[in-house]
PDB file of C-alpha atoms in Angstrom:
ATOM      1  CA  UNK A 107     174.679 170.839  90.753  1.00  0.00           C
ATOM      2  CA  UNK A 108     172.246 168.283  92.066  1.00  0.00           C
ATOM      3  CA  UNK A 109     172.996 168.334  95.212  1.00  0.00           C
ATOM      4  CA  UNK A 110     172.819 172.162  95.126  1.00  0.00           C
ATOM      5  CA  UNK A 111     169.510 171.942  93.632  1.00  0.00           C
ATOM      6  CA  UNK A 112     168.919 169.134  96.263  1.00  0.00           C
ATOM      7  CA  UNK A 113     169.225 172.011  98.983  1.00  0.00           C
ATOM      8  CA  UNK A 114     167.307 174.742  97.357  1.00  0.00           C
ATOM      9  CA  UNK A 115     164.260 172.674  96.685  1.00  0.00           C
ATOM     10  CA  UNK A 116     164.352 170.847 100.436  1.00  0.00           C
ATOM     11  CA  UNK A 117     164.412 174.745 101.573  1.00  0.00           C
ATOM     12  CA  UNK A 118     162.373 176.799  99.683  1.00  0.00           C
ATOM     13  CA  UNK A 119     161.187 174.707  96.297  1.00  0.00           C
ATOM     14  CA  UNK A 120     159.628 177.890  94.665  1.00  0.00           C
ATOM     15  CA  UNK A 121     163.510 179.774  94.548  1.00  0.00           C
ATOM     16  CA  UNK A 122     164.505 176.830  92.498  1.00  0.00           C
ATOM     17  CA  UNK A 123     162.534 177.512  89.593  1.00  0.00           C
ATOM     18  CA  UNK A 124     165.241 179.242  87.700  1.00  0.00           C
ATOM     19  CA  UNK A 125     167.217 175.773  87.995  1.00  0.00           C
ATOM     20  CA  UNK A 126     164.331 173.613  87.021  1.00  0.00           C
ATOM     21  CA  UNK A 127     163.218 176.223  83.652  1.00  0.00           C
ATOM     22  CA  UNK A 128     166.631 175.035  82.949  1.00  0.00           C
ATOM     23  CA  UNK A 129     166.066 171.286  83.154  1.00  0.00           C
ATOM     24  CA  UNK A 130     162.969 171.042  82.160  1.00  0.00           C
ATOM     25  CA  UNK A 131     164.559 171.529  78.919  1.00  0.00           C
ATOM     26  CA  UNK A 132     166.241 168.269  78.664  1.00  0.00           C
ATOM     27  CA  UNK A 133     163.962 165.619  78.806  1.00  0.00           C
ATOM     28  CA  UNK A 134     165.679 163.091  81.057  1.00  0.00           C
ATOM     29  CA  UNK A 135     165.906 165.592  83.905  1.00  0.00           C
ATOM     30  CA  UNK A 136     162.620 166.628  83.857  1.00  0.00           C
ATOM     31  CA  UNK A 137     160.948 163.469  85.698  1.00  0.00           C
ATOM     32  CA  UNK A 138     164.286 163.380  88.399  1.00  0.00           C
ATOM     33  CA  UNK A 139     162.937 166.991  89.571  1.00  0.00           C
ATOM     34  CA  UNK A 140     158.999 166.105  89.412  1.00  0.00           C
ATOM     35  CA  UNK A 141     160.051 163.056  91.856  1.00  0.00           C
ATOM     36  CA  UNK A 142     161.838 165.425  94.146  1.00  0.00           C
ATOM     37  CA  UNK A 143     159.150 167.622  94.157  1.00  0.00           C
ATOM     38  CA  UNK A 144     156.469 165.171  94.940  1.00  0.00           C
ATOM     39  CA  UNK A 145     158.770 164.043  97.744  1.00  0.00           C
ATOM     40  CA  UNK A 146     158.740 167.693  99.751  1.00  0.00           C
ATOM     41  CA  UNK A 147     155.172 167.752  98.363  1.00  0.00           C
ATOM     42  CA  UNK A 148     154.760 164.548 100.367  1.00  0.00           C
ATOM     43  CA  UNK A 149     156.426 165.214 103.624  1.00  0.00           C
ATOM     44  CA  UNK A 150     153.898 165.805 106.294  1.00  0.00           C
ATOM     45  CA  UNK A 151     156.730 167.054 108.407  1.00  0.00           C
ATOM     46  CA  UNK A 152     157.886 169.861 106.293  1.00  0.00           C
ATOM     47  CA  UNK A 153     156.686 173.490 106.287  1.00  0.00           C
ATOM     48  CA  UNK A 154     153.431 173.985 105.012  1.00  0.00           C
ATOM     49  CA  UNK A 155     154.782 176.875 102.607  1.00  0.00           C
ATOM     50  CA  UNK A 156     157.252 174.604 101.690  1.00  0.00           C
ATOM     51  CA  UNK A 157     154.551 171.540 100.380  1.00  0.00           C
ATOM     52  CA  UNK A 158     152.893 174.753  98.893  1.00  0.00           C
ATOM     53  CA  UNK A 159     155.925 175.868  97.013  1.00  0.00           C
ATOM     54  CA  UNK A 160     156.250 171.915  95.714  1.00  0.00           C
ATOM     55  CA  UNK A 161     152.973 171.532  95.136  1.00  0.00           C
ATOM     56  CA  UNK A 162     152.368 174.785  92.788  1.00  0.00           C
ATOM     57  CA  UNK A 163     155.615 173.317  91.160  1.00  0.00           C
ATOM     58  CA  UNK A 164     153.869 170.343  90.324  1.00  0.00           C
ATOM     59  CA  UNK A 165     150.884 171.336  89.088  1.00  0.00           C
ATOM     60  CA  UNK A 166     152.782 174.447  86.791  1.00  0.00           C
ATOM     61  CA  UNK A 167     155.315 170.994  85.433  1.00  0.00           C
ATOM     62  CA  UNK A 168     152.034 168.741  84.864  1.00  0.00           C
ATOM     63  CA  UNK A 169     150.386 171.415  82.934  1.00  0.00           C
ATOM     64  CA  UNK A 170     153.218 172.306  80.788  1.00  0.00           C
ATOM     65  CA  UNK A 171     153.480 168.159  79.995  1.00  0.00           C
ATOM     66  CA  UNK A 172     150.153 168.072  79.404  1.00  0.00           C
ATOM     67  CA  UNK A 173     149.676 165.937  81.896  1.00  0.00           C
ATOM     68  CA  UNK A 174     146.140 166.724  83.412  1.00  0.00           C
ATOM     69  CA  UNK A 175     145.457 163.648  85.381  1.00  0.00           C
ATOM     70  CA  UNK A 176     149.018 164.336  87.316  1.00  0.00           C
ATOM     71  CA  UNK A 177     147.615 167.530  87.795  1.00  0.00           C
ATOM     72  CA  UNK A 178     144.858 167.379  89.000  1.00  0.00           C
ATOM     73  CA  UNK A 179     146.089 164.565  91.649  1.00  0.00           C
ATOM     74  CA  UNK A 180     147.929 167.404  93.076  1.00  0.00           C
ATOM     75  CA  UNK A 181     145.486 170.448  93.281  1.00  0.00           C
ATOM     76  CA  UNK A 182     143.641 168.810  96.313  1.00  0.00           C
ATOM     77  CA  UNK A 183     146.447 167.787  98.444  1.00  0.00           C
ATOM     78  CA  UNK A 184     147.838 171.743  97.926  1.00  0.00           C
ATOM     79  CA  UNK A 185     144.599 173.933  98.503  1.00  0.00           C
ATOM     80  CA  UNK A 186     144.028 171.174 101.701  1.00  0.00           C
ATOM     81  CA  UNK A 187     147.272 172.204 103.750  1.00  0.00           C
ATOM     82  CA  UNK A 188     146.618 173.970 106.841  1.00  0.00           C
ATOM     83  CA  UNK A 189     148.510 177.529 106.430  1.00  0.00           C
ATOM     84  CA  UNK A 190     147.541 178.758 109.354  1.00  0.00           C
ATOM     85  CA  UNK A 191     150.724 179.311 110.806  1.00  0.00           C
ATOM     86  CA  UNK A 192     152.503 181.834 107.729  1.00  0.00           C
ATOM     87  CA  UNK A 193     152.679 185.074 107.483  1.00  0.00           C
ATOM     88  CA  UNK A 194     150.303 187.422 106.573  1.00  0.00           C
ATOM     89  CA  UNK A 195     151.916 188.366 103.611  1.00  0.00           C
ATOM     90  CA  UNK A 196     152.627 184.431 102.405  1.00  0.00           C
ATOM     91  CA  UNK A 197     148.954 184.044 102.579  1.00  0.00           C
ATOM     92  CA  UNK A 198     148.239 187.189 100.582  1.00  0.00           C
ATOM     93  CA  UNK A 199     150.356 185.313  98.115  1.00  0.00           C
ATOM     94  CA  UNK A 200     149.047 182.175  98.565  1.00  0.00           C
ATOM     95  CA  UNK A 201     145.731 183.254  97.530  1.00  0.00           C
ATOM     96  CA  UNK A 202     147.061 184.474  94.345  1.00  0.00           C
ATOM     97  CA  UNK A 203     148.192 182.242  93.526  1.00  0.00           C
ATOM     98  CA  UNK A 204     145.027 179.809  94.090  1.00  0.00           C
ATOM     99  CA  UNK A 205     142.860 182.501  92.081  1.00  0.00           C
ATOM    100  CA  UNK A 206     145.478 181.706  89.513  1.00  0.00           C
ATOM    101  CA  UNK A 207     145.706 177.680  89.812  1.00  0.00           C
ATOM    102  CA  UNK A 208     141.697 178.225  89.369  1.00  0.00           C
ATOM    103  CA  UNK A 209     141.707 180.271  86.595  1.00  0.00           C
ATOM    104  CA  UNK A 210     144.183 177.945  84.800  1.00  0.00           C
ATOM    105  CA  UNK A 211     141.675 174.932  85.234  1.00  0.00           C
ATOM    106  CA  UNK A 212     138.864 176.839  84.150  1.00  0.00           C
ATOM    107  CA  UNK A 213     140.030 177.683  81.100  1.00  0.00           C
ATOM    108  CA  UNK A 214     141.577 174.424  80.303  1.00  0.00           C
ATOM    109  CA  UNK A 215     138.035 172.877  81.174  1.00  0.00           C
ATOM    110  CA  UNK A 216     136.647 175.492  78.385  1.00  0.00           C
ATOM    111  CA  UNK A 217     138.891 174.230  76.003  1.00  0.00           C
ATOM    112  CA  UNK A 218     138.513 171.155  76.408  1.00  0.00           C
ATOM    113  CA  UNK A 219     135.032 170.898  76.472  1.00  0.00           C
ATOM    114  CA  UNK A 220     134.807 169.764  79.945  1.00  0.00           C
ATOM    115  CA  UNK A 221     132.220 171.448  82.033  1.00  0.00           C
ATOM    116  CA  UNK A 222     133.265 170.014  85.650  1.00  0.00           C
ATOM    117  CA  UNK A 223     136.863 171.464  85.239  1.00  0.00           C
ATOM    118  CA  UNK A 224     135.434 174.816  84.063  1.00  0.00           C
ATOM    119  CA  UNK A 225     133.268 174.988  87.305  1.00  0.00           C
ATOM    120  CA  UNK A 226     135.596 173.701  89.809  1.00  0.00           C
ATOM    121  CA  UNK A 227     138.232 176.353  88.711  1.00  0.00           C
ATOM    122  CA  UNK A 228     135.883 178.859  88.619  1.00  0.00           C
ATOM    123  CA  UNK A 229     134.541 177.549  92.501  1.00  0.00           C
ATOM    124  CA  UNK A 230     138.531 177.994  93.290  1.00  0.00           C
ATOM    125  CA  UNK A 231     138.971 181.158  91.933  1.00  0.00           C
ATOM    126  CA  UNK A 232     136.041 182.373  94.059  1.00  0.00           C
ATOM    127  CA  UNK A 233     137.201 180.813  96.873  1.00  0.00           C
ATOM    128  CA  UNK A 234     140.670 182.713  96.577  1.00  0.00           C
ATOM    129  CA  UNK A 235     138.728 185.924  95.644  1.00  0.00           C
ATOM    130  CA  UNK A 236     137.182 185.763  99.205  1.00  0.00           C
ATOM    131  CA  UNK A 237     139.898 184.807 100.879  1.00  0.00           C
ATOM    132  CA  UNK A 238     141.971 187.452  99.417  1.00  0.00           C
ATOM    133  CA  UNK A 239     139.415 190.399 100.354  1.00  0.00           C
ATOM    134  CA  UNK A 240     139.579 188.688 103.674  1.00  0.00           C
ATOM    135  CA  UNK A 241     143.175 188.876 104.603  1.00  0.00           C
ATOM    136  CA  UNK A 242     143.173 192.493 102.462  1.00  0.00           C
ATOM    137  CA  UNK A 243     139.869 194.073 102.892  1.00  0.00           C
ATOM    138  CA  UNK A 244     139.391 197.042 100.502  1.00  0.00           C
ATOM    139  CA  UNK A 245     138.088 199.505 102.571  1.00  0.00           C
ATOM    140  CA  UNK A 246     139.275 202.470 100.440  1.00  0.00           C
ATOM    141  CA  UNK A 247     136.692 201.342  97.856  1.00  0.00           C
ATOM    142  CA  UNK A 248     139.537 201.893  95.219  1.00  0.00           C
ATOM    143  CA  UNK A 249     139.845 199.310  92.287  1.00  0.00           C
ATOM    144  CA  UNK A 250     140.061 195.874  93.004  1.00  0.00           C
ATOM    145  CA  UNK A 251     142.653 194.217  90.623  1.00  0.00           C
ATOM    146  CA  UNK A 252     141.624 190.869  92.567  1.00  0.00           C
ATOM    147  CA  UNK A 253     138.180 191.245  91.680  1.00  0.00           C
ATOM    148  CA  UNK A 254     139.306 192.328  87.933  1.00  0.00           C
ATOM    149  CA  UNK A 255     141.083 189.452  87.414  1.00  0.00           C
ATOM    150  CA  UNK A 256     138.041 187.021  88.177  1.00  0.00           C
ATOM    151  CA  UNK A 257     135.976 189.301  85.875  1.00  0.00           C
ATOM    152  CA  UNK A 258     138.214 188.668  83.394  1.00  0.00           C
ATOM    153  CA  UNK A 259     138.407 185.089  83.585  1.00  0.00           C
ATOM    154  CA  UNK A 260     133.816 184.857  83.077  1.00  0.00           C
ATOM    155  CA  UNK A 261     134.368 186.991  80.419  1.00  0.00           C
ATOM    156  CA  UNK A 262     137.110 184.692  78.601  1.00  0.00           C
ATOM    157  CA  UNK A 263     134.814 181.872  79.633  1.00  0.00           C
ATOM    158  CA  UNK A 264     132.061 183.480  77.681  1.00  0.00           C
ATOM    159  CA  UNK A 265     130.160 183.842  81.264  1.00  0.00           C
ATOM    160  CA  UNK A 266     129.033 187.405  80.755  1.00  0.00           C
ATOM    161  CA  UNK A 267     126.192 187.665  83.005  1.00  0.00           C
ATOM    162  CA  UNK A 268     128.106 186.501  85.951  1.00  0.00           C
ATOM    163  CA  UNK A 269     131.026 188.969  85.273  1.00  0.00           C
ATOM    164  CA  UNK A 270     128.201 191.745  84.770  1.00  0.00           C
ATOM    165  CA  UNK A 271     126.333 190.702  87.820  1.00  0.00           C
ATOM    166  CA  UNK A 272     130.216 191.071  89.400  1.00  0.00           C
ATOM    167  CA  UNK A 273     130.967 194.336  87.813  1.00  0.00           C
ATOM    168  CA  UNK A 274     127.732 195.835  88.897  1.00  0.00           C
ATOM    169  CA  UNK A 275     127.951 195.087  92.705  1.00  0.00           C
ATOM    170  CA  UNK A 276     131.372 196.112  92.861  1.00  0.00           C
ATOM    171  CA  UNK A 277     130.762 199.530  90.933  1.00  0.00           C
ATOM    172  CA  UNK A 278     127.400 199.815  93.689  1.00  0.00           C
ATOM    173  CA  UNK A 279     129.694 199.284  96.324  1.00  0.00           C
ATOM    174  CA  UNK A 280     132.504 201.371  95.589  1.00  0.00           C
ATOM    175  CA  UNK A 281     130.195 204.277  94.261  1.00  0.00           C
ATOM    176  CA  UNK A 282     129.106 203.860  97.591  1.00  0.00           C
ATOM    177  CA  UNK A 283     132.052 204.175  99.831  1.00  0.00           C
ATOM    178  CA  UNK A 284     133.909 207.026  97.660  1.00  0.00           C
ATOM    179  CA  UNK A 285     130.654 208.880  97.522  1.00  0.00           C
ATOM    180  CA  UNK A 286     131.009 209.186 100.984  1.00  0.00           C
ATOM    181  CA  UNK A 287     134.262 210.756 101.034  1.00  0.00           C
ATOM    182  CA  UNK A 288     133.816 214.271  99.917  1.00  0.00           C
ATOM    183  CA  UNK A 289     138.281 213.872  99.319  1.00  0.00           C
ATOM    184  CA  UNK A 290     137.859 211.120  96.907  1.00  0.00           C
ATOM    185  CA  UNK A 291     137.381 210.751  93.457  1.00  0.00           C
ATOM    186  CA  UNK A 292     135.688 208.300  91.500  1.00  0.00           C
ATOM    187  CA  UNK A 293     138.152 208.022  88.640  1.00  0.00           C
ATOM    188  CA  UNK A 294     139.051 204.122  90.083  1.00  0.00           C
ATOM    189  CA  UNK A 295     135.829 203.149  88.925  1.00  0.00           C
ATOM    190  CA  UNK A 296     136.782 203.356  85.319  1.00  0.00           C
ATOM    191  CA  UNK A 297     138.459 200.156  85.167  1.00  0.00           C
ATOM    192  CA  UNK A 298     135.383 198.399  85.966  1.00  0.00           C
ATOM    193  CA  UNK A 299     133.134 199.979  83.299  1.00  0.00           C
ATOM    194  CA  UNK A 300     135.257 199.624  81.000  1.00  0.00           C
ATOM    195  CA  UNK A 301     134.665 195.802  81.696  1.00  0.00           C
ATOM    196  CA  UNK A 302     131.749 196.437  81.486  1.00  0.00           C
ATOM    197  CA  UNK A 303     131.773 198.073  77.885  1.00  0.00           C
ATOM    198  CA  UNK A 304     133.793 195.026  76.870  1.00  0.00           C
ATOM    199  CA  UNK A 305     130.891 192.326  78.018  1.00  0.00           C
ATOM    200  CA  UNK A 306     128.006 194.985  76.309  1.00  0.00           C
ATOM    201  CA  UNK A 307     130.033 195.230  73.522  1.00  0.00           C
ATOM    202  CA  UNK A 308     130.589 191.246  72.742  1.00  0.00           C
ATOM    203  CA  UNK A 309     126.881 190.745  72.922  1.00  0.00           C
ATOM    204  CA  UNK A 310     125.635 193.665  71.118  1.00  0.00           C
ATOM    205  CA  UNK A 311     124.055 195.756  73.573  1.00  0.00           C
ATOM    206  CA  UNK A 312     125.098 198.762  71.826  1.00  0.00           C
ATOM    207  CA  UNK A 313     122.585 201.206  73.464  1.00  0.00           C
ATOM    208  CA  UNK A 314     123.727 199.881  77.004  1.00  0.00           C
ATOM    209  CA  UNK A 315     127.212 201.309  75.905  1.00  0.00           C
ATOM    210  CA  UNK A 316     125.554 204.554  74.712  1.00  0.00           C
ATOM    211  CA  UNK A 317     123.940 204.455  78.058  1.00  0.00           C
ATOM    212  CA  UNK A 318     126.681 204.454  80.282  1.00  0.00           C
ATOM    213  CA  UNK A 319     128.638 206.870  77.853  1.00  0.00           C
ATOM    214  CA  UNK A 320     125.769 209.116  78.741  1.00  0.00           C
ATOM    215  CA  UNK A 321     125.004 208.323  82.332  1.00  0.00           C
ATOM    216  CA  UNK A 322     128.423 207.542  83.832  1.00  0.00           C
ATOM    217  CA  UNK A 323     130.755 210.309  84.904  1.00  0.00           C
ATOM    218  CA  UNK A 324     133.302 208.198  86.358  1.00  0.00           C
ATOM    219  CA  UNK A 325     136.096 207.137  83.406  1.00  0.00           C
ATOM    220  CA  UNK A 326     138.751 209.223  84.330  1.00  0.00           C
ATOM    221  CA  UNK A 327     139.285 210.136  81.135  1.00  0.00           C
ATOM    222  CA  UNK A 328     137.967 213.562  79.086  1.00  0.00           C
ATOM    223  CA  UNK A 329     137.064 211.568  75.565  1.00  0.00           C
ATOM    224  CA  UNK A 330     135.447 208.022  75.561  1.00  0.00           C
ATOM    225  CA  UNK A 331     137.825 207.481  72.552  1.00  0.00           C
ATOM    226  CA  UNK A 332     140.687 207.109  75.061  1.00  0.00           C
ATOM    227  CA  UNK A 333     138.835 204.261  76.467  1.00  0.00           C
ATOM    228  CA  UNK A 334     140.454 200.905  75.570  1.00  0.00           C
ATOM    229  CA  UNK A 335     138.782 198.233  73.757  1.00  0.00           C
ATOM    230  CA  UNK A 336     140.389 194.988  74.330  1.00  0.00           C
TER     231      UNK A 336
END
C-alpha cells in the first residue's frame, strides 16, 4: 500500500487524498505522509501543479493538527510557484483554491485574536478574487459566486462596510451591463442584495432594508418573504 501511495502522491498528490483521510486517522501514519508531502512540496524539479497539489496538502494536514506555525511555513512557498505553464482550467482552480487558503487564515486570525493573520488572508483572498475575474472575466454581468464568496467571508469577519462597499460596486456594475441588454433580466442581482439585507440587518439599519424593499425591483422573487435570512 505504501508504495502505491508512494506513486499516487509522486504523480498527482491531490488524487491521494482519499488514501491519506484514511491515515490520517492513525496517528503514527500521519507524520510518514506529511514528510512525503513536504518532499514533492520540496522538489524544484517537479511540476509546478504537482508542488501545488503537496503544498495545499500540507497546509489542509497542518490546520487540521493545529499546527499553525507548520502552516503557515508552507503558504508562501505555494502561492510563490510560477504556474505559468498549466492549463487554463488548473489555474481557474488554482485560484480557488487560494481564495479559499485565504479565507481559512482569515478566519482563524479572527478567532484567534490575531489581526495580521486576519489581514493577510483577507490580502490573499483578494488577490485570488482578481486573479480569478482575470482568467474568467464576467462579461455577462450575471452573479459572481467568486465575488459572493469574499463577501461572505467580511461579513463573517464582522467587516461590513467593506462587504457593503463590495456589494454596492458589483450591483452598479452589473445593473449596468444587463441594463444594457434589452434580452436580459436582472433577477441575478438578487443574490447580492440579499447580502446586502443580511449586513443592514446585523447592524440595525432597518429602514435601509425597507428602502431597498421599496426601491429595488431586482429579487427575482414575487414576495420579500421568500427572501432568505441567513
Amino acid at each position: 500500500v505504501e508504495s502505491l501511495a508512494d506513486q499516487l502522491l509522486a504523480r498527482t498528490p491531490d488524487a491521494a487524498s482519499t488514501l491519506m483521510a484514511g491515515y490520517q486517522k492513525t496517528g503514527p501514519r500521519k507524520q510518514q505522509w506529511i514528510d512525503r508531502l513536504a518532499k514533492i512540496a520540496g522538489n524544484t524539479a517537479a511540476k509546478p501543479k504537482n508542488r501545488w497539489a503537496a503544498f495545499q496538502q500540507l497546509y489542509a494536514m497542518y490546520l487540521a493538527n493545529d499546527d499553525l506555525p507548520s502552516a503557515l511555513s508552507v503558504l508562501d512557498p505555494a502561492l510563490a510557484l510560477d504556474l505559468t505553464g498549466e492549463s487554463d482550467t488548473f489555474k481557474r482552480e488554482n485560484a480557488q483554491n487560494r481564495l479559499q487558503m485565504g479565507e481559512s487564515l482569515a478566519k482563524i486570525g479572527h478567532l484567534i485574536q490575531r489581526p495580521d493573520l486576519m489581514s493577510r488572508g483577507l490580502l490573499i483572498a483578494d488577490e485570488s478574487l482578481r486573479l480569478a475575474r482575470q482568467l474568467e472575466p464576467n462579461r455577462g454581468g450575471g452573479y459572481d459566486y467568486r465575488s459572493a464568496q469574499y463577501v461572505g467571508i467580511q461579513i463573517e469577519l464582522e467587516r461590513y462596510a467593506e462587504a457593503e462597499a463590495l456589494l454596492v460596486s458589483n450591483l452598479t456594475a452589473q445593473i449596468k451591463v444587463q441594463s444594457a441588454n434589452p434580452y436580459g433580466g436582472l433577477d441575478s442581482l438578487a443574490g447580492d442584495l440579499q447580502q446586502l439585507v443580511l449586513i443592514y440587518d446585523k447592524t440595525q439599519r432597518y429602514d435601509d432594508i425597507l428602502v431597498l424593499a421599496e426601491e429595488a425591483p431586482w429579487w427575482g422573487v414575487k414576495d420579500l418573504q421568500q427572501v432568505p435570512m441567513n
